Amino acid sequence: MNPKTFKIKSFGCQMNVYDGERMAELLGAQGMSAAAGTDDADLVVFNTCHIREKAAEKAYSDVGRLRREDGSKPLIALAGCVAQAEGAEAKRRSSMIDIVVGPQAYHRLPEMVAEAVRGARPVDTDMPAIAKFDAFPERRRANPSAFLTVQEGCDKFCTYCVVPYTRGAEISRPWNDIVAEAHALVAAGAREIVLLGQNVNAWTHDGRDFADLIRALATIDGLARIRYTTSHPADMTDALIAAHGEVEKLMPYLHLPVQSGSNRVLKAMNRSHSVETYLATIEKMRAARPDIAVSGDFIVGFPGETEADFDATLQIVDAVRYASAYSFKYSARPGTPAASMEDQIPRTVMDDRLQRLQARITENQMSFNRSKIGVDTQVLIERKGRHEGQMIGRSPWLQSVHVETAAQPGEIIDVTLVAAGPNSMTGAARQKAAA
Ligand code: SAH
Ligand code: SF4
Ligand code: F3S
């Protein structure tokens, strides 16, 4: 029987969230509707992430749990980066999986569902650049803050990372497609667009670069804010830095992962930037946009990381004064060069370092948030808060702001930031002056 309802569960990065939204639109265009949960879905899509530990095992156990009491099960599609990494092997490891579809093959999903209904178990992990984007229907719904993937894949091959293998080579979507999608998102209610890519600042098309793209999008009426993530330090051009000083709609926030504060470790990671070049980029950025909130990613316990290396990581946290940062324990990924390096770090050492790093990051985050107390700013309302009358939105610096207001999602309101926590701010709505 043809499936009538579907549930898509996305894990991992924002690009998976974006793909999940687009797959939903694609299935919707086939006449299917979204189910509330996996229990009442005829088709379940697991849109998986392979970046860290036990991702594949977790996916298989999630799949296993879809067996229903009466012995039936929905159609099951394994999508995302685990699907790409496992390929046909996935069908052998779980007889419950009907479809295996990699991140660049989603345009074939409806056809693959039809094949699965006929009893086949199709696998597609091909990587035709761009094809999936052309197949997605036009955007008709958008969150106040909407994701727009402009670039996919990665050619950097950091020695710990699976992304170049699961997402394929770096490709940029064409200029016109992006501009058209941005217009459609704004028409559908988006006030903010977050441009996405594994190396988003490497975007380029027909001689134009990422800074050109941002400047063009900033001319769209009704679009109030532009953000982007994630960028690589090596692709932080002067043009992009200059745009931060000149384009008012470009928000003062930069997610620029450094991974380690030790040049020795950075070299072993094949990160193409050093501590010095990274800090110089941050300095240039602050000259262009003094209030920029800097965020980052860190890995602790990379093979061979010494206590001195780790200490250098703590130092760079203080030197940059991160407004926020994500930190992870190194996870050996099958097939990556770092997985076979000598001197893998014991788990207990990693646990200890992660704790110390996170404490240092929290201190920095707290002092950044405190520095904004008393500041008059604007908040883009995104959703209801936990209490009656409370709404949650984002400051320009991407802080989560709790505010009592009658304003609805999508509205941008004047707020004074009045209190700071480590992960959010409290704001007081300011009365608009009578017109
Ligand atoms: N393209 C982005 C990051 C993509 S992955 C960049 O280069 O910055 C997101 C984050 O996951 C990385 O920044 C890194 O901190 C973390 N990560 C990637 N592979 C990892 C691994 N094998 N173990 C632990 N963390 C990892
Ligand atoms: Fe992975 Fe490095 Fe590419 Fe980021 S730049 S996606 S960490 S290989
Ligand atoms: Fe995960 Fe793939 Fe994104 S591995 S982080 S879902 S690119």
mmCIF file of N, CA and C in Angstrom, residues 52 158 160-161 230-233 255-262 265-266 269 271 273 278 296-302 305 309-310 313 316 322 326-328 357:
data_model
loop_
_atom_site.group_PDB
_atom_site.id
_atom_site.type_symbol
_atom_site.label_atom_id
_atom_site.label_comp_id
_atom_site.label_asym_id
_atom_site.label_seq_id
_atom_site.Cartn_x
_atom_site.Cartn_y
_atom_site.Cartn_z
ATOM 1 N N ARG A 52 30.009 11.859 15.262
ATOM 2 C CA ARG A 52 30.659 11.340 16.453
ATOM 3 C C ARG A 52 30.157 9.958 16.786
ATOM 4 N N CYS A 158 40.055 17.437 7.259
ATOM 5 C CA CYS A 158 40.646 17.421 8.597
ATOM 6 C C CYS A 158 40.749 15.934 8.972
ATOM 7 N N TYR A 160 40.329 14.099 11.433
ATOM 8 C CA TYR A 160 39.397 13.422 12.338
ATOM 9 C C TYR A 160 38.003 13.294 11.734
ATOM 10 N N CYS A 161 37.742 13.913 10.601
ATOM 11 C CA CYS A 161 36.360 14.228 10.225
ATOM 12 C C CYS A 161 35.795 13.375 9.089
ATOM 13 N N THR A 230 28.503 26.911 8.820
ATOM 14 C CA THR A 230 29.708 27.169 9.579
ATOM 15 C C THR A 230 30.815 27.648 8.658
ATOM 16 N N SER A 231 31.660 28.465 9.165
ATOM 17 C CA SER A 231 32.746 28.935 8.309
ATOM 18 C C SER A 231 34.071 28.343 8.745
ATOM 19 N N HIS A 232 34.978 28.261 7.798
ATOM 20 C CA HIS A 232 36.316 27.755 8.073
ATOM 21 C C HIS A 232 37.281 28.939 8.146
ATOM 22 N N PRO A 233 38.190 28.936 9.126
ATOM 23 C CA PRO A 233 39.110 30.069 9.277
ATOM 24 C C PRO A 233 39.895 30.381 7.996
ATOM 25 N N HIS A 255 30.488 32.141 13.884
ATOM 26 C CA HIS A 255 30.872 30.818 14.379
ATOM 27 C C HIS A 255 32.106 30.383 13.600
ATOM 28 N N LEU A 256 33.236 30.398 14.272
ATOM 29 C CA LEU A 256 34.491 30.107 13.578
ATOM 30 C C LEU A 256 35.282 29.065 14.379
ATOM 31 N N PRO A 257 35.071 27.788 14.060
ATOM 32 C CA PRO A 257 35.704 26.727 14.844
ATOM 33 C C PRO A 257 37.227 26.756 14.746
ATOM 34 N N VAL A 258 37.876 26.617 15.905
ATOM 35 C CA VAL A 258 39.344 26.596 15.915
ATOM 36 C C VAL A 258 39.849 25.174 16.205
ATOM 37 N N GLN A 259 39.094 24.418 16.973
ATOM 38 C CA GLN A 259 39.356 23.008 17.350
ATOM 39 C C GLN A 259 40.406 22.822 18.428
ATOM 40 N N SER A 260 41.533 23.562 18.340
ATOM 41 C CA SER A 260 42.580 23.405 19.359
ATOM 42 C C SER A 260 43.382 24.697 19.440
ATOM 43 N N GLY A 261 44.000 24.925 20.591
ATOM 44 C CA GLY A 261 44.848 26.100 20.754
ATOM 45 C C GLY A 261 46.320 25.774 20.575
ATOM 46 N N SER A 262 46.614 24.547 20.133
ATOM 47 C CA SER A 262 48.012 24.132 19.968
ATOM 48 C C SER A 262 48.340 23.952 18.488
ATOM 49 N N VAL A 265 48.915 20.334 17.433
ATOM 50 C CA VAL A 265 47.686 19.555 17.242
ATOM 51 C C VAL A 265 46.966 20.001 15.961
ATOM 52 N N LEU A 266 46.922 21.313 15.732
ATOM 53 C CA LEU A 266 46.249 21.815 14.523
ATOM 54 C C LEU A 266 46.875 21.219 13.270
ATOM 55 N N MET A 269 45.850 17.747 12.865
ATOM 56 C CA MET A 269 44.440 17.725 12.443
ATOM 57 C C MET A 269 44.279 18.122 10.980
ATOM 58 N N ARG A 271 44.379 21.220 9.888
ATOM 59 C CA ARG A 271 43.496 22.377 9.903
ATOM 60 C C ARG A 271 44.077 23.525 9.084
ATOM 61 N N HIS A 273 45.018 26.256 9.386
ATOM 62 C CA HIS A 273 45.202 27.552 10.048
ATOM 63 C C HIS A 273 46.037 27.320 11.296
ATOM 64 N N TYR A 278 44.503 32.426 13.140
ATOM 65 C CA TYR A 278 43.130 32.461 13.659
ATOM 66 C C TYR A 278 42.906 33.728 14.478
ATOM 67 N N GLY A 296 32.705 29.095 18.677
ATOM 68 C CA GLY A 296 33.660 28.164 18.085
ATOM 69 C C GLY A 296 33.353 26.723 18.428
ATOM 70 N N ASP A 297 34.148 25.831 17.867
ATOM 71 C CA ASP A 297 34.090 24.403 18.202
ATOM 72 C C ASP A 297 35.472 23.963 18.672
ATOM 73 N N PHE A 298 35.465 23.026 19.627
ATOM 74 C CA PHE A 298 36.719 22.463 20.126
ATOM 75 C C PHE A 298 36.649 20.952 20.179
ATOM 76 N N ILE A 299 37.776 20.319 19.933
ATOM 77 C CA ILE A 299 37.892 18.873 20.155
ATOM 78 C C ILE A 299 38.967 18.674 21.226
ATOM 79 N N VAL A 300 38.637 17.953 22.293
ATOM 80 C CA VAL A 300 39.673 17.602 23.268
ATOM 81 C C VAL A 300 40.053 16.138 23.093
ATOM 82 N N GLY A 301 41.310 15.835 23.379
ATOM 83 C CA GLY A 301 41.754 14.452 23.347
ATOM 84 C C GLY A 301 42.065 13.936 21.951
ATOM 85 N N PHE A 302 42.405 14.853 21.032
ATOM 86 C CA PHE A 302 42.890 14.387 19.722
ATOM 87 C C PHE A 302 44.150 13.559 19.963
ATOM 88 N N GLU A 305 47.461 14.547 22.016
ATOM 89 C CA GLU A 305 47.286 15.819 22.735
ATOM 90 C C GLU A 305 47.884 15.715 24.138
ATOM 91 N N ASP A 309 49.447 20.925 25.344
ATOM 92 C CA ASP A 309 48.569 21.260 24.211
ATOM 93 C C ASP A 309 47.201 21.702 24.723
ATOM 94 N N PHE A 310 46.705 20.929 25.677
ATOM 95 C CA PHE A 310 45.375 21.235 26.203
ATOM 96 C C PHE A 310 45.372 22.588 26.907
ATOM 97 N N THR A 313 44.829 25.256 24.597
ATOM 98 C CA THR A 313 43.412 25.387 24.219
ATOM 99 C C THR A 313 42.665 26.245 25.233
ATOM 100 N N ILE A 316 43.500 29.850 24.516
ATOM 101 C CA ILE A 316 42.873 30.516 23.370
ATOM 102 C C ILE A 316 41.412 30.868 23.686
ATOM 103 N N TYR A 322 35.276 33.930 23.945
ATOM 104 C CA TYR A 322 34.126 33.391 23.213
ATOM 105 C C TYR A 322 32.797 33.754 23.878
ATOM 106 N N TYR A 326 31.140 25.236 21.383
ATOM 107 C CA TYR A 326 30.788 23.829 21.510
ATOM 108 C C TYR A 326 32.063 23.032 21.665
ATOM 109 N N SER A 327 32.055 22.068 22.574
ATOM 110 C CA SER A 327 33.271 21.276 22.732
ATOM 111 C C SER A 327 32.924 19.802 22.788
ATOM 112 N N PHE A 328 33.788 19.006 22.190
ATOM 113 C CA PHE A 328 33.521 17.584 22.020
ATOM 114 C C PHE A 328 34.747 16.769 22.388
ATOM 115 N N LEU A 357 37.520 22.345 30.093
ATOM 116 C CA LEU A 357 37.295 23.256 28.965
ATOM 117 C C LEU A 357 35.900 23.870 29.040
#
